[in-house]
mmCIF file of C-alpha atoms in Angstrom:
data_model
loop_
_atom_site.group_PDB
_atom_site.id
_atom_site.type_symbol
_atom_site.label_atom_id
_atom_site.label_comp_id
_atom_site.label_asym_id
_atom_site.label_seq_id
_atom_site.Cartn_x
_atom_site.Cartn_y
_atom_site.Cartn_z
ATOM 1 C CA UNK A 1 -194.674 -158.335 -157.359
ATOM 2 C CA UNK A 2 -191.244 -158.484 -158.657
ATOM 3 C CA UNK A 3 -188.273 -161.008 -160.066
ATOM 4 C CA UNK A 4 -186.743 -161.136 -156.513
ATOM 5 C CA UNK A 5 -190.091 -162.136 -155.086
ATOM 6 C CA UNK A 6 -191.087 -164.727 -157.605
ATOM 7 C CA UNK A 7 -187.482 -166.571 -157.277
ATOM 8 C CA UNK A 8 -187.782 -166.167 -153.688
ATOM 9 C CA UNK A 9 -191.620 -168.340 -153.887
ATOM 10 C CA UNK A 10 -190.415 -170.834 -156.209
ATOM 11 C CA UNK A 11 -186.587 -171.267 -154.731
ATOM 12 C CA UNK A 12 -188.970 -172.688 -151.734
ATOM 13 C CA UNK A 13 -190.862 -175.184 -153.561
ATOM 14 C CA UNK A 14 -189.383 -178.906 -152.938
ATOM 15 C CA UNK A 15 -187.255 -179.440 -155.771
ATOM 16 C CA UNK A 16 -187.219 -176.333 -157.544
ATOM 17 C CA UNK A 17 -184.252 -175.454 -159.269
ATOM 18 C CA UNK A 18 -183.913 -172.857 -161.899
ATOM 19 C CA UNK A 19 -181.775 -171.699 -164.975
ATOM 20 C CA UNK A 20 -181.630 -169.384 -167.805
ATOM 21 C CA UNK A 21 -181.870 -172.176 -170.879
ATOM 22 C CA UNK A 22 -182.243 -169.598 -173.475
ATOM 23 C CA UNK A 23 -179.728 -167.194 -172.240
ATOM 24 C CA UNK A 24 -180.595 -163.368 -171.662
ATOM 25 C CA UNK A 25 -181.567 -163.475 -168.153
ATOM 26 C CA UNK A 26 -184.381 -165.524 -168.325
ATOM 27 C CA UNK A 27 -185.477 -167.564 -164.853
ATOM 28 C CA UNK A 28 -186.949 -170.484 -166.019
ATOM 29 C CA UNK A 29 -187.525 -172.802 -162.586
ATOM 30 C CA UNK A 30 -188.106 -176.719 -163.029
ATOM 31 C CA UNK A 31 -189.018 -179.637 -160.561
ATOM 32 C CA UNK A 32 -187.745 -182.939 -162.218
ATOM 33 C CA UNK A 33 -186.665 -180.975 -165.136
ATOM 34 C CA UNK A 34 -189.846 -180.120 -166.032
ATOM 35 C CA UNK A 35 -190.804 -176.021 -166.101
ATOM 36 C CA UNK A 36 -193.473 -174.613 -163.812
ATOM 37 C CA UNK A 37 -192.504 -171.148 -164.112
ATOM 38 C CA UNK A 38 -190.597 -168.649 -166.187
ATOM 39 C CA UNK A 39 -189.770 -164.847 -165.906
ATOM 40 C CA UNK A 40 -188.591 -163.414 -169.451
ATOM 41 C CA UNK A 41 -185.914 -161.463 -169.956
ATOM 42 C CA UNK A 42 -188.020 -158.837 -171.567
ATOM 43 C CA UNK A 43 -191.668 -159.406 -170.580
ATOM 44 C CA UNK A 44 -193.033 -158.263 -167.634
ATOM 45 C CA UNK A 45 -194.413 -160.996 -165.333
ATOM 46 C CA UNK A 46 -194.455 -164.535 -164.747
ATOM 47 C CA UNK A 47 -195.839 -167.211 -166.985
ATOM 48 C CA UNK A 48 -197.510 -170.491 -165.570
ATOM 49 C CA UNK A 49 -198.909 -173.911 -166.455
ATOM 50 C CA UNK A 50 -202.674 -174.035 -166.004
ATOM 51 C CA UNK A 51 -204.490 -177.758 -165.883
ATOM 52 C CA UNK A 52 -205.769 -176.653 -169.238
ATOM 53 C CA UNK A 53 -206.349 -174.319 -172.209
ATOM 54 C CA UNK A 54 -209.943 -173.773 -171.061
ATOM 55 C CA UNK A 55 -208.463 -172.631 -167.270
ATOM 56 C CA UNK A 56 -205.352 -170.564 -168.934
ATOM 57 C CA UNK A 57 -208.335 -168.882 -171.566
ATOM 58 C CA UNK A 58 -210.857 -168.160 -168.836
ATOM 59 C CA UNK A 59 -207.890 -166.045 -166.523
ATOM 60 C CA UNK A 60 -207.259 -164.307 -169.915
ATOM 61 C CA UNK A 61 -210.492 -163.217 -170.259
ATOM 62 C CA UNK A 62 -211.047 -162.486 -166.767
ATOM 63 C CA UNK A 63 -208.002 -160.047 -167.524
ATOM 64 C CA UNK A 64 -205.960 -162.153 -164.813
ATOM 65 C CA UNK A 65 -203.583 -162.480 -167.419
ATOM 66 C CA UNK A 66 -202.308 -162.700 -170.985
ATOM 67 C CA UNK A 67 -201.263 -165.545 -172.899
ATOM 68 C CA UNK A 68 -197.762 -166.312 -172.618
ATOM 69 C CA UNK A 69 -195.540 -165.863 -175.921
ATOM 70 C CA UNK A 70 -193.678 -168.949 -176.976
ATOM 71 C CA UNK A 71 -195.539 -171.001 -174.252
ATOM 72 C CA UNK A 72 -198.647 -174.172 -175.054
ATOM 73 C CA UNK A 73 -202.375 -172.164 -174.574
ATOM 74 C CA UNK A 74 -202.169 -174.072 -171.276
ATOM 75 C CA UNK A 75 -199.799 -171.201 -169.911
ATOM 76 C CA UNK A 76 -200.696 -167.671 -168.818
ATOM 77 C CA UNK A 77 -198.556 -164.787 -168.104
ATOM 78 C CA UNK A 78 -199.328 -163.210 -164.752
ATOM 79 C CA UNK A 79 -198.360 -159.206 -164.661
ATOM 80 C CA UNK A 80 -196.260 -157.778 -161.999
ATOM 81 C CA UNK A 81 -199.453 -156.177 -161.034
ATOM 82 C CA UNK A 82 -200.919 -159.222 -160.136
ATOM 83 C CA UNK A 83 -202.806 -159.901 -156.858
ATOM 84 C CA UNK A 84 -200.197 -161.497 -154.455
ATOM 85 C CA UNK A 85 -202.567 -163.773 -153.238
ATOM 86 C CA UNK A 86 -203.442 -164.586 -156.770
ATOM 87 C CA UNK A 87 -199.750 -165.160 -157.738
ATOM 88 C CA UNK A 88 -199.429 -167.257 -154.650
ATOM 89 C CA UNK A 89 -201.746 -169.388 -155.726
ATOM 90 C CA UNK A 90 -200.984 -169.557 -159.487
ATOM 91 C CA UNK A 91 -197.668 -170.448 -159.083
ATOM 92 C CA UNK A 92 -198.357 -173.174 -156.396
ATOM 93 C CA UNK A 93 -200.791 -174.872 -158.686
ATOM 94 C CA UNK A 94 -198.342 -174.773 -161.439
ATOM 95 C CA UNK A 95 -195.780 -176.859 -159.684
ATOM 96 C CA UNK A 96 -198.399 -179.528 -158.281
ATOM 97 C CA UNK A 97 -199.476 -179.469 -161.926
ATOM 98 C CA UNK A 98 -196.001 -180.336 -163.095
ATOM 99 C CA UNK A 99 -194.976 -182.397 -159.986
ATOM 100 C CA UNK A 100 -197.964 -184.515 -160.502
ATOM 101 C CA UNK A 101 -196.317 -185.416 -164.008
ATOM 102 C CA UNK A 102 -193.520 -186.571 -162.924
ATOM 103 C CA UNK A 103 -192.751 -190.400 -162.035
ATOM 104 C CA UNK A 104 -193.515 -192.215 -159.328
ATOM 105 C CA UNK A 105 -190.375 -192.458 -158.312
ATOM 106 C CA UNK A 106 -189.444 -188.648 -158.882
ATOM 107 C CA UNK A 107 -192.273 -187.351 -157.209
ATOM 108 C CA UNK A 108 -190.881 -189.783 -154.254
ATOM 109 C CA UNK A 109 -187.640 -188.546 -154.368
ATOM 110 C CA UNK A 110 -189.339 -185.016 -153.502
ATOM 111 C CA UNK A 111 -189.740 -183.702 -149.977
ATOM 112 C CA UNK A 112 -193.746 -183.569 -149.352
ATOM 113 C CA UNK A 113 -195.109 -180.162 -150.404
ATOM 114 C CA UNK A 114 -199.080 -179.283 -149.072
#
């Protein structure tokens, strides 16, 4: 797994834009300007929302991945080594997790995604 590959998932997702808020080449991509995903500019790997700390602690211990610095205990960081499959999947749920958030009306204003 790699940047180019993560950007190139996400940049598919209805919606998904992405920026570098913090400056220092982070890729932080939102849907309603909300963040599902983020790739530091120094940490290896992505982190993602989780439905909830339990979820995000049992992938930690399950050495899926680590928490994520500077992120709520809902979010895990995902290493480059990471199963694609796995990734796939993480990074999906992450955005229905933060799509579902959104407004009515946002979420309408989305193209369908599943």
């Amino acid at each position: 797994m790699s940047r180019d590959r993560i950007n190139d998932i996400c940049g598919r997702l209805p919606g998904a834009e992405v920026s570098d808020p913090w400056g220092g080449g982070h890729d932080a991509w939102k849907v309603g300007g909300k963040m599902f995903a983020c790739i530091g500019a120094v940490m290896p790997g992505v982190s993602v929302k989780t439905d909830s700390i339990e979820t995000a602690q049992m992938l930690i211990d399950a050495g899926v991945g680590v928490k994520a610095p500077y992120f709520h205990r809902s979010w895990v960081n995902l290493p480059w080594e990471t199963d694609d499959d796995e990734l796939l999947y993480r990074l999906h749920n992450s955005y229905r997790i933060v799509r579902k958030s959104l407004t009515k009306k946002a979420q309408s204003e989305l193209d369908p995604f599943d």
